[in-house]
Coordinates of C-alpha atoms and ligand atoms in Angstrom, one line a residue:
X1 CA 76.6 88.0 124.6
X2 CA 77.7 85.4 122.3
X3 CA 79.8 85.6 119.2
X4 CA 78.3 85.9 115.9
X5 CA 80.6 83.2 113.4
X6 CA 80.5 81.8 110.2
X7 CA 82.7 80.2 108.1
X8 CA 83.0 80.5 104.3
X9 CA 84.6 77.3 102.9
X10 CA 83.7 73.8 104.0
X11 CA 85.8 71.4 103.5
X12 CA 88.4 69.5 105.3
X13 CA 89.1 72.2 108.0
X14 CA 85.7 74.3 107.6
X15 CA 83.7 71.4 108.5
X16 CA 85.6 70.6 111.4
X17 CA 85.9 74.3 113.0
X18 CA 82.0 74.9 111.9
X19 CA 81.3 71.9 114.4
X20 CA 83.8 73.1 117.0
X21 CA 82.3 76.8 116.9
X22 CA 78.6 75.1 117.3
X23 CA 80.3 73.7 120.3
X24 CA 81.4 76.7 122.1
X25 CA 78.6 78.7 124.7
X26 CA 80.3 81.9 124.1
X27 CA 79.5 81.7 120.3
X28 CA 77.2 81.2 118.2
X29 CA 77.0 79.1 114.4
X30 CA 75.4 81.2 112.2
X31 CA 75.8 79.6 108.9
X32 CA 78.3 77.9 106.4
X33 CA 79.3 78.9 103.0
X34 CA 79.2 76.3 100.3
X35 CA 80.4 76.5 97.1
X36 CA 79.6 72.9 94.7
X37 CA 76.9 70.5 96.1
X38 CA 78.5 67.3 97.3
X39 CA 78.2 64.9 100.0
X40 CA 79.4 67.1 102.7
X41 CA 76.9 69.4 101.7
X42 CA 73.5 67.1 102.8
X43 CA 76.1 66.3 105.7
X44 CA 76.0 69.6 106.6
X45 CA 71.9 69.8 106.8
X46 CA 71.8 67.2 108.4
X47 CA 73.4 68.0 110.9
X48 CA 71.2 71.1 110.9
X49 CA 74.0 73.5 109.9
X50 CA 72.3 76.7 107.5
X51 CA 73.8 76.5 104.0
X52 CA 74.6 79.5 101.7
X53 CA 76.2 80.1 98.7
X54 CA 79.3 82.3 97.5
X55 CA 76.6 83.9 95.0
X56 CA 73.1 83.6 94.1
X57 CA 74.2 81.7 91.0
X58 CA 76.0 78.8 92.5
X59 CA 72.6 78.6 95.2
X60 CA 70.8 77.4 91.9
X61 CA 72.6 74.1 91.8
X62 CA 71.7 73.8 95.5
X63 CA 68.2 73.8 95.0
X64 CA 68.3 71.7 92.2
X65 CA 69.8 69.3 94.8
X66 CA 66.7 69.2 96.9
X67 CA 69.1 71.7 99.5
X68 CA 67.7 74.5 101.4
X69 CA 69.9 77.5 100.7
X70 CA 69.6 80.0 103.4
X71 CA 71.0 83.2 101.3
X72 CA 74.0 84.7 99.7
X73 CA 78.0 85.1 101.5
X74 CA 76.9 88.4 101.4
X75 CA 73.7 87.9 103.2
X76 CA 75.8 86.5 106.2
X77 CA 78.5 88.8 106.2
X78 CA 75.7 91.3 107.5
X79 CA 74.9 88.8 110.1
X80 CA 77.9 87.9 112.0
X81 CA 81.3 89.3 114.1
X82 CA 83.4 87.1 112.7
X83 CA 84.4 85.3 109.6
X84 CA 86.5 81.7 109.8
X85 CA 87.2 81.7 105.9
X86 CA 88.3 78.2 105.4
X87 CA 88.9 78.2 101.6
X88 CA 91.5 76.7 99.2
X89 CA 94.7 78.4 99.7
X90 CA 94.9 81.8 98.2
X91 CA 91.0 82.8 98.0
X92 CA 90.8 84.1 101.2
X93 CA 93.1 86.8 100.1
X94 CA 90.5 87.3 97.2
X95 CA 87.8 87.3 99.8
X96 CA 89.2 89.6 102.1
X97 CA 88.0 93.1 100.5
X98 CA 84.6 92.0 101.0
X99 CA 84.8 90.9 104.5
X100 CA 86.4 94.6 105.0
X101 CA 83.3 96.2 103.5
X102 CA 81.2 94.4 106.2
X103 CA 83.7 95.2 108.6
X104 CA 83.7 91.5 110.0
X105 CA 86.6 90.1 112.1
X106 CA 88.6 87.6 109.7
X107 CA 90.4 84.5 110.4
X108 CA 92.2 83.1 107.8
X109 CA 93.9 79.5 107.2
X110 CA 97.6 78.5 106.8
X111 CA 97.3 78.2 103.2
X112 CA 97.0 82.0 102.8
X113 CA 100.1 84.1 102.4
X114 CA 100.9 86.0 106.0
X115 CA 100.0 89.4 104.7
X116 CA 96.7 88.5 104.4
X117 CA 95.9 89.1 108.0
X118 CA 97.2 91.7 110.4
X119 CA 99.4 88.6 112.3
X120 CA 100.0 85.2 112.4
X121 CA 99.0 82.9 115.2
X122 CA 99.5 80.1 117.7
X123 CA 97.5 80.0 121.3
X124 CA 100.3 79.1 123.0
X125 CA 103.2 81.4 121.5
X126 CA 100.9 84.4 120.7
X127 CA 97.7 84.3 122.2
X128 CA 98.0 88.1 123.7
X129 CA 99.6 90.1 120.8
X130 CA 96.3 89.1 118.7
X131 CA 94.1 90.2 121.8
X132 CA 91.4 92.8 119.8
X133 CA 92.9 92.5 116.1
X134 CA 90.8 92.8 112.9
X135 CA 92.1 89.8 111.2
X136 CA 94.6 86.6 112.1
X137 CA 96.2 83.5 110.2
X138 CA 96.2 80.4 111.7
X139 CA 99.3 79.0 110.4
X140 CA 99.5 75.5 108.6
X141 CA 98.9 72.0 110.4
X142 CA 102.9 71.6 110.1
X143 CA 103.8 75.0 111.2
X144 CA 101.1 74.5 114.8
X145 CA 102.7 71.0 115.4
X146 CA 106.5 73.2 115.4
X147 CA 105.3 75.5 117.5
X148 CA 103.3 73.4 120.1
X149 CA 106.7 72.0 121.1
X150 CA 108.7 75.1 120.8
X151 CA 106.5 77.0 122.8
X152 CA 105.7 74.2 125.2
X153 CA 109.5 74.4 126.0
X154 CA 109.9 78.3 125.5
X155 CA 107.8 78.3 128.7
X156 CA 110.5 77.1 131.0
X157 CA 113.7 77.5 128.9
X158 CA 115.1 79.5 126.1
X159 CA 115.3 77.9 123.1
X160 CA 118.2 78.5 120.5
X161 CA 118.3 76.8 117.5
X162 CA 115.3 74.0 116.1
X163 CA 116.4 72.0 113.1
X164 CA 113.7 69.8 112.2
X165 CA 113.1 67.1 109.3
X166 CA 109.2 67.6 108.1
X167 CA 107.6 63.9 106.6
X168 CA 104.5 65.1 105.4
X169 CA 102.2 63.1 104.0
X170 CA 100.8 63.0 100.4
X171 CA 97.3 64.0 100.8
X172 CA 94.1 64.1 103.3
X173 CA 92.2 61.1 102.8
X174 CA 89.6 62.4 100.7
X175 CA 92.3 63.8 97.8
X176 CA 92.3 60.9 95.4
X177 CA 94.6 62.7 92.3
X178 CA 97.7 64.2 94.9
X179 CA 100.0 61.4 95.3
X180 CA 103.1 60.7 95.6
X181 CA 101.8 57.0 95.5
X182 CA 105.2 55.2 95.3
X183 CA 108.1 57.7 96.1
X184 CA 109.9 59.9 98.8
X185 CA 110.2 63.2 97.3
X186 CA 111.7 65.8 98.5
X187 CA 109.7 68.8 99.2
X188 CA 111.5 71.0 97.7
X189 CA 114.4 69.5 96.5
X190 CA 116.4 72.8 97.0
X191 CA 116.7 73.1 100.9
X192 CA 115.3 74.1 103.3
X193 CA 111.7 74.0 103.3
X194 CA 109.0 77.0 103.6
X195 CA 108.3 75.8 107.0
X196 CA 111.0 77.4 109.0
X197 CA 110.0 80.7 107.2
X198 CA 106.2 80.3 108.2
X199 CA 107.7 79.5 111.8
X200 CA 108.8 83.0 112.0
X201 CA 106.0 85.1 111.0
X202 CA 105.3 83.3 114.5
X203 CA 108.6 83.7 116.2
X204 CA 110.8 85.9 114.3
X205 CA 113.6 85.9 116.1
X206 CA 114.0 81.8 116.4
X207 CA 116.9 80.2 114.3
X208 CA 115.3 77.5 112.3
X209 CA 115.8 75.0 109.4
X210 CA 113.3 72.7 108.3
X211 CA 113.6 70.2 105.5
X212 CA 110.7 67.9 104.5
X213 CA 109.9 64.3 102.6
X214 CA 106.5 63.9 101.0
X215 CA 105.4 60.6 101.7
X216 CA 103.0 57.8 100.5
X217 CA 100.2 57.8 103.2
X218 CA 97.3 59.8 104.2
X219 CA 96.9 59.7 108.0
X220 CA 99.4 62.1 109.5
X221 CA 102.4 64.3 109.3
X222 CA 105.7 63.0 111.4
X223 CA 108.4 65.3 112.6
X224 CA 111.8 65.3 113.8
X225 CA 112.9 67.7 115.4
X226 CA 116.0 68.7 117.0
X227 CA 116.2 71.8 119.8
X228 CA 119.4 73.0 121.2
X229 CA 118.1 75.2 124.2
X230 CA 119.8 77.8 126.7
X231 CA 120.6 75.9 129.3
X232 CA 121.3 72.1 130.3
X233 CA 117.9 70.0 131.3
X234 CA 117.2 66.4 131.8
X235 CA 115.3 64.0 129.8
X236 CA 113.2 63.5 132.7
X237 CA 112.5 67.7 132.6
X238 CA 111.3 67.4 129.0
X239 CA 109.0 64.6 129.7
X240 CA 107.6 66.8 132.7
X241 CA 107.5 69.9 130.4
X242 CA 105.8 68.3 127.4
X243 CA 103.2 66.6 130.1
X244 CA 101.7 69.1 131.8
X245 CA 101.3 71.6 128.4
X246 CA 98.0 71.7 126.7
X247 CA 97.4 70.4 123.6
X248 CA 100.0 67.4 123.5
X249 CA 99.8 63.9 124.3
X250 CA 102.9 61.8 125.3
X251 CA 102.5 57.8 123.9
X252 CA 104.9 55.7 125.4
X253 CA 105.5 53.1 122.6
X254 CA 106.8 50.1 124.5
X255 CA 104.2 50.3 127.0
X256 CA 101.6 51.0 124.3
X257 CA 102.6 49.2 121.2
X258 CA 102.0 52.1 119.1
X259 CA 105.1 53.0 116.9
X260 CA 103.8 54.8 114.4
X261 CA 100.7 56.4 112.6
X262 CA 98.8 53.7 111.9
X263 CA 98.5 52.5 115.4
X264 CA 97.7 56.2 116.9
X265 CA 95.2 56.7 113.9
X266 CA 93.7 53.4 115.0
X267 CA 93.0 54.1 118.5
X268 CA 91.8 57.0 117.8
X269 CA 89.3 55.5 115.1
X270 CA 87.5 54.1 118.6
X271 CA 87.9 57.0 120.7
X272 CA 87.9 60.2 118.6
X273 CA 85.2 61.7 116.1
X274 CA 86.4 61.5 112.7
X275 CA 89.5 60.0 114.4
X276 CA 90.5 63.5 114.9
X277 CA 93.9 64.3 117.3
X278 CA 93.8 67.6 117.2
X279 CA 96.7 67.8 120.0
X280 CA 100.3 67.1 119.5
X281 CA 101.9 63.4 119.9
X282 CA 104.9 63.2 121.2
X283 CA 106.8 59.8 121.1
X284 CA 108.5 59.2 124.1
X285 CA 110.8 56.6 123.6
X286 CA 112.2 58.6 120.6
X287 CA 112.8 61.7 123.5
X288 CA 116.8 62.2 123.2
X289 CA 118.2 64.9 125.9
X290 CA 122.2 65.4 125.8
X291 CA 123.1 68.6 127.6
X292 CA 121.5 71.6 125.9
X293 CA 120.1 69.4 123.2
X294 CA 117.1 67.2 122.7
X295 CA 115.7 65.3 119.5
X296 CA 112.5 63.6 119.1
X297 CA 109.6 62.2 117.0
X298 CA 106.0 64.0 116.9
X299 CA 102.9 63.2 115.2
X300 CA 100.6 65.8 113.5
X301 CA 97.2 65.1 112.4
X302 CA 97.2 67.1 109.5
X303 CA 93.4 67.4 109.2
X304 CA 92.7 68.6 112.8
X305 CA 95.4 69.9 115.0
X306 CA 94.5 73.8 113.6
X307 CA 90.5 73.1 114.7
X308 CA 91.6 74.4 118.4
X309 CA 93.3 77.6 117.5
X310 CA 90.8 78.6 115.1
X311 CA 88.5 78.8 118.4
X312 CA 91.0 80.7 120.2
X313 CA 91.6 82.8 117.6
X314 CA 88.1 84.0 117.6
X315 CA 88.0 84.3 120.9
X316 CA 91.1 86.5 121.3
X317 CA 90.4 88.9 118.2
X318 CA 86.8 89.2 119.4
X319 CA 88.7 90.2 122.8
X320 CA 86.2 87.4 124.8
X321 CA 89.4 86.2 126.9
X322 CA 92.3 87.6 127.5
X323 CA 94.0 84.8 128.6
X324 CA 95.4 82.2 126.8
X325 CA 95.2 79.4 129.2
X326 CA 91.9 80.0 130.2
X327 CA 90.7 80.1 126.3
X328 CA 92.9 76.6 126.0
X329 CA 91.2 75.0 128.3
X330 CA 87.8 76.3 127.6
X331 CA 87.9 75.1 123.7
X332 CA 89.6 71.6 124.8
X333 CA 87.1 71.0 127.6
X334 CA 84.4 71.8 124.7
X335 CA 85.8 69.6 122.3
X336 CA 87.1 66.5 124.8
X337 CA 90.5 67.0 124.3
X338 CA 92.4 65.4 127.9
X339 CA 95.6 64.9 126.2
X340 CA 94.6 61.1 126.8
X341 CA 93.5 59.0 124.2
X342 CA 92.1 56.6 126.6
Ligands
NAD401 P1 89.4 71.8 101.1 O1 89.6 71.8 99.7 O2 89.2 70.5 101.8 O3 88.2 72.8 101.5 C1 88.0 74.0 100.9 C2 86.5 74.2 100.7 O4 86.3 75.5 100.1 C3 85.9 73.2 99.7 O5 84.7 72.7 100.3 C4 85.6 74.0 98.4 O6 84.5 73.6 97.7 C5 85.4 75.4 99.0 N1 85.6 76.5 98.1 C6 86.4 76.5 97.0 N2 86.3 77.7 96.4 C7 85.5 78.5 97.2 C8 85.0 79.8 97.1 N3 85.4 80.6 96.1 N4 84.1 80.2 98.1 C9 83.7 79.4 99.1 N5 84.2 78.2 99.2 C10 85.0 77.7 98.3 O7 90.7 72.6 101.8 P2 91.2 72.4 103.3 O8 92.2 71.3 103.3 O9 90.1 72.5 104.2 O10 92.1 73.8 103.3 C11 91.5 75.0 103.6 C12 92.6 75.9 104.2 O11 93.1 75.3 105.4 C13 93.8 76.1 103.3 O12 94.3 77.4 103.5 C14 94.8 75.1 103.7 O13 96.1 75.4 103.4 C15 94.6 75.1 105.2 N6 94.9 73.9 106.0 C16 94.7 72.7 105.5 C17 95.1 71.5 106.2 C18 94.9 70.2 105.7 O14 95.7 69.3 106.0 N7 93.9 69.9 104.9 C19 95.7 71.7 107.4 C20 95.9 73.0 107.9 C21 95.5 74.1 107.2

């Protein structure tokens, strides 16, 4: 039987996992939750996607729009397994009592405070502990991109200490009043940054710093990250490591060309819907390995690397797999993710 999912909130990240549910055979798209009429709401018709409303109020404007409105949140609540609540940071908290009464599975977004679900998650670092829960976070684009390469490399070694330097970008494409426009600010001035802490409701044992930059551009996040792990390894072991894990692309720069953003963004404006990467990119030639230690540069698609884990996370709270590899693969076969970009 297939999984009954909706999500409530469609915007940058709603729109995206609403298309990657639709995708899945072991679930099924019952409807989205709109609030204002805007473009992505014909988008959403159009694509044959069925539209309701927060409340029966805000379905007025709909109509007046010419859009089919198929009924209230509440309506779907008594429809469905499992909500994907994909709202502005801090309303899925406001949300949450109502999901409760309808007894619906919740996953929630990074923007959320932790205590809004019963754990937080990443597929790779905590697939089983959320095996059957009632509610999960999927943490923040910058906090999945930290721990796809700390769990891709807790798999074969410990690891210690990460430091890392976050260079965020300003805003997602479509945000038009966030800026900076013409700065470097530090984010926040008084170190270190909230990452590390949203690491750990991950990993809460792991010794982290972070630090991050706010940066004019609107394409992708860059990290750099330094890990100091148990034992010595090669460069050549990291490459190998970072290769054969799911959900991260190595791009060799000098072979490539690409040293930056731009260029990946680029490529994957021919190759990728939306010119999604929802994987992990680490930059090879910035790969360095001295003993226990090894630094490098990674690239994080701010508006896509979560789309992945949302789909495992309803598959593990829904209990559908119990193992996390074999949910992996299944949502990156259904959404053409080969850790290649050509
Ligand atoms: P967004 O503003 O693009 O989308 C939110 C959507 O929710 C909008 O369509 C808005 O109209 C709608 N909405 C607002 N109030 C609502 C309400 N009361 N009921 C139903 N819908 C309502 O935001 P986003 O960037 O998609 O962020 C959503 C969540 O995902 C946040 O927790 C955010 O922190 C997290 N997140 C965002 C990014 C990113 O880079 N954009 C990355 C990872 C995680």
């Amino acid at each position: 039987m297939r999984v009954r999912v909706a999500v409530n909130g469609y915007g940058t990240i709603g729109k995206r996992v609403a298309l990657a549910v639709a995708r899945q055979d072991d679930m099924e798209l019952v409807g989205v939750v709109k609030k204002s009429v805007d473009a992505s709401a014909f988008q959403a018709v159009a694509l044959g996607l069925k539209l309701y409303t927060p409340t029966s109020e805000d379905s007025k404007l709909f109509e007046k729009a010419g859009l089919k409105v198929y009924g209230t949140l509440q309506d779907l609540l008594g429809k469905i397994d499992v909500i994907v609540d994909a709202t502005p940071g801090g309303v899925g908290q406001q949300y949450k009592p109502l999901y409760e009464k309808f007894g619906v599975k919740q996953v929630y977004q990074g923007g959320e405070r932790p205590e809004v679900a019963e754990a937080s998650f990443n597929s790779l670092c905590n697939y089983k502990d959320v095996i059957g829960r009632k509610s999960v976070r999927v943490v923040s684009c910058n906090t999945t991109g930290l721990l796809r390469v700390i769990c891709a490399i807790k798999r074969y070694v410990d690891v210690e200490r990460v430091r890392a330097v976050i260079i965020r970008r300003a805003a997602d494409p479509k945000e038009v009043k966030r800026g900076p426009i013409n700065s470097i600010e530090l984010d926040p001035p008084r170190a270190p940054s909230h990452h590390a802490k949203d690491v750990r409701t991950v990993l809460p044992d792991l010794d982290i710093v972070t630090y991050a930059v706010a940066v004019p551009t609107t394409l992708a996040h860059v990290h750099h990250v330094t890990l100091r792990l148990g034992k010595s390894v090669s460069r050549e072991d990291i490459i190998s490591i970072l290769d054969s894990t799911p959900r991260i692309i190595i791009i060799n720069s000098e072979r490539t060309g690409i040293t930056g953003t731009a260029g990946l963004i680029e490529v994957a404006r021919d190759v990728r819907l939306r010119y999604d990467i929802p994987e992990l990119v680490v930059f090879e030639d910035s790969i360095l390995v001295d003993d226990r230690e090894v630094m490098l540069f990674q690239v994080v698609h701010q508006e896509s690397i979560v789309v992945p884990e949302n789909i495992d996370a309803i598959r593990a709270i829904s209990g559908m797999e119990v193992d996390p590899l074999k949910s992996i693969e299944k949502t990156d076969l259904s959404l053409g993710l080969t850790r290649k970009l050509w």
